[in-house]
XYZ file of C-alpha atoms in Angstrom:
218
model
C 130.932 218.668 -74.547
C 132.821 220.829 -72.064
C 130.827 221.920 -69.054
C 129.537 225.485 -69.291
C 131.452 227.786 -66.944
C 129.887 231.118 -67.852
C 130.035 233.700 -65.061
C 127.081 233.746 -62.694
C 124.492 236.026 -64.286
C 123.850 237.572 -60.880
C 127.184 239.424 -60.870
C 126.858 243.021 -59.801
C 126.909 245.422 -62.746
C 126.694 248.392 -60.390
C 130.452 248.399 -59.790
C 131.749 251.798 -60.815
C 134.130 252.018 -63.747
C 136.451 254.887 -64.648
C 137.910 255.842 -68.015
C 140.381 258.551 -68.975
C 140.655 260.334 -72.334
C 143.772 261.927 -73.716
C 141.921 264.964 -74.964
C 142.808 268.386 -73.724
C 140.463 270.154 -71.369
C 140.950 273.888 -71.219
C 140.969 276.770 -68.799
C 139.181 279.951 -69.822
C 138.794 283.380 -68.294
C 135.503 284.971 -69.302
C 134.728 288.657 -69.807
C 132.983 288.775 -66.437
C 136.201 287.602 -64.768
C 135.007 284.060 -64.082
C 137.583 281.315 -64.484
C 135.998 278.324 -66.216
C 137.071 274.769 -67.013
C 135.677 273.201 -70.177
C 136.342 269.636 -71.255
C 135.000 266.249 -72.247
C 134.549 263.451 -69.735
C 134.160 260.882 -72.497
C 134.626 260.696 -76.249
C 132.357 258.673 -78.516
C 133.679 256.125 -81.021
C 137.259 256.553 -79.812
C 139.332 253.384 -79.429
C 140.805 253.027 -75.971
C 144.281 251.783 -75.155
C 144.631 248.090 -74.319
C 142.633 247.617 -71.126
C 144.131 244.274 -70.179
C 143.214 242.021 -73.068
C 140.580 244.101 -74.835
C 139.879 247.502 -76.363
C 136.842 249.650 -75.764
C 134.574 252.132 -77.525
C 131.772 254.246 -76.115
C 128.809 254.428 -78.467
C 126.998 257.753 -79.064
C 123.903 255.977 -77.719
C 125.578 255.310 -74.355
C 124.884 258.718 -72.801
C 121.657 260.627 -73.326
C 120.130 263.762 -71.859
C 117.988 261.400 -69.771
C 121.157 259.796 -68.373
C 122.445 263.231 -67.406
C 119.118 264.291 -65.889
C 118.921 261.323 -63.525
C 122.594 261.552 -62.460
C 123.557 264.099 -59.817
C 127.065 264.237 -61.233
C 129.967 265.953 -59.477
C 133.135 267.506 -60.849
C 136.112 266.291 -58.830
C 139.886 266.424 -59.008
C 141.337 262.972 -59.705
C 138.006 261.345 -58.705
C 138.667 262.426 -55.109
C 135.336 263.027 -53.367
C 137.082 265.366 -50.931
C 138.084 267.688 -53.787
C 134.701 268.691 -55.180
C 134.647 271.476 -57.749
C 131.019 271.567 -58.873
C 127.755 269.613 -58.744
C 124.754 269.245 -61.029
C 122.056 269.652 -58.386
C 123.754 272.804 -57.120
C 123.631 274.295 -60.599
C 127.407 274.707 -60.675
C 128.158 271.895 -63.154
C 126.838 271.959 -66.706
C 126.780 268.661 -68.613
C 125.666 268.102 -72.190
C 126.005 265.570 -74.987
C 127.133 266.517 -78.491
C 128.493 264.620 -81.480
C 131.898 264.447 -79.808
C 130.980 263.129 -76.390
C 130.082 264.149 -72.843
C 130.912 267.838 -72.436
C 131.303 269.494 -69.048
C 131.776 273.057 -67.886
C 132.152 274.633 -64.459
C 133.539 277.740 -62.821
C 136.629 277.374 -60.637
C 135.464 277.536 -56.998
C 137.090 279.905 -54.511
C 138.823 277.076 -52.653
C 142.511 276.394 -52.169
C 142.438 273.274 -54.348
C 140.299 275.083 -56.941
C 142.964 277.761 -57.241
C 145.659 275.070 -57.382
C 143.779 273.385 -60.244
C 143.570 276.679 -62.141
C 147.323 277.217 -61.816
C 148.119 273.644 -62.889
C 145.819 273.911 -65.900
C 147.308 277.261 -66.913
C 150.761 275.686 -66.731
C 149.690 272.621 -68.704
C 150.328 270.230 -65.807
C 146.753 268.895 -65.866
C 145.114 268.464 -69.251
C 143.313 265.109 -69.266
C 139.777 264.175 -68.339
C 138.102 261.129 -66.876
C 134.619 260.085 -65.850
C 133.101 257.516 -63.488
C 130.008 255.550 -64.441
C 128.005 252.344 -64.213
C 126.557 250.615 -67.258
C 122.943 249.554 -67.688
C 121.918 245.919 -67.673
C 123.015 244.498 -71.042
C 124.641 247.870 -71.654
C 127.684 246.548 -73.500
C 128.441 244.354 -76.509
C 131.463 242.199 -77.353
C 132.956 241.472 -80.759
C 136.310 240.476 -82.271
C 137.875 242.650 -84.964
C 139.808 241.564 -88.075
C 143.079 241.613 -86.116
C 141.690 239.220 -83.508
C 141.324 241.900 -80.829
C 138.425 241.592 -78.403
C 136.315 244.755 -78.527
C 133.888 246.013 -75.912
C 131.355 248.624 -77.011
C 129.489 250.397 -74.221
C 125.990 251.051 -75.556
C 124.125 252.264 -72.477
C 125.360 253.982 -69.321
C 123.018 253.838 -66.357
C 124.500 256.567 -64.169
C 127.234 259.188 -64.274
C 129.029 259.728 -60.967
C 131.683 262.298 -61.704
C 133.797 264.024 -64.317
C 137.355 264.797 -63.296
C 140.377 266.673 -64.529
C 143.118 264.119 -63.832
C 146.866 263.990 -63.415
C 147.545 260.380 -64.445
C 145.664 257.750 -66.479
C 145.456 255.704 -63.280
C 142.758 253.350 -64.538
C 145.326 251.543 -66.678
C 146.460 249.684 -63.552
C 143.221 249.844 -61.576
C 141.835 246.318 -61.843
C 138.919 247.188 -59.578
C 137.668 249.699 -62.148
C 137.657 247.026 -64.856
C 136.037 244.128 -63.004
C 132.696 244.415 -64.837
C 134.446 244.576 -68.209
C 136.728 241.642 -67.347
C 133.706 239.557 -66.345
C 132.020 240.454 -69.605
C 135.147 239.466 -71.521
C 135.252 236.110 -69.718
C 131.607 235.453 -70.606
C 132.210 236.416 -74.224
C 135.239 234.137 -74.539
C 133.426 231.205 -72.942
C 130.456 231.668 -75.255
C 132.818 231.784 -78.240
C 134.503 228.622 -77.000
C 131.164 226.848 -76.628
C 130.112 228.020 -80.090
C 133.341 226.672 -81.601
C 132.865 223.342 -79.820
C 129.283 223.096 -81.090
C 130.418 223.925 -84.622
C 133.150 221.299 -84.371
C 130.651 218.741 -83.061
C 128.299 219.406 -85.973
C 131.185 219.142 -88.454
C 132.312 215.820 -86.966
C 128.753 214.495 -86.971
C 128.311 215.421 -90.633
C 131.646 213.815 -91.510
C 130.617 210.618 -89.705
C 127.272 210.592 -91.484
C 129.008 211.068 -94.840
C 131.289 208.106 -94.141
C 128.300 205.942 -93.232
C 126.522 206.902 -96.463
C 129.617 206.063 -98.505
C 129.848 202.666 -96.820
C 126.205 201.916 -97.610
C 126.612 202.725 -101.308
C 129.487 200.277 -101.709
């Protein structure tokens, strides 16, 4: 039997991942004059684009109120830590989970880049959202669908780092953001390969035994 080459189980699952969703966030001006951004950092049960050999879903179980409570999440522009818009611990970022996904809301800060964001959102130049996270240990599952596509389902997120209005779906080409998922895919494929080899070995053993029994009855 082929030697097992499954990834070292000690690999670091704390590597941050980022995902973008093509769902419109919106700019609102409230009655009190406050300019507010409302959007979703993630969407549950929504099939991702091809992430380099697999597709991904985020389960409704992946993010809970407990996850939000233990994560001092920031709102950033394009995941840039220098362009901070709001923060949970400061009481300026509101996060919640509903049937749709991870909802965020914050008031536009009186900063130059905050005002730039407001203008770009009003003009429709920025209308996508992304979020950065790490998964829990054993926080994802792998399957293969009827079309032969490998599917990753994220079932438990350990920590939320930021939610971001974004300009481009940059993660499509950001291999570093997908390293945990790619490792998981490699493990899944190797396990499937081992399972197929074991099934083949059993089938060949049964066939050999059947031949031996036929010989003995002659």
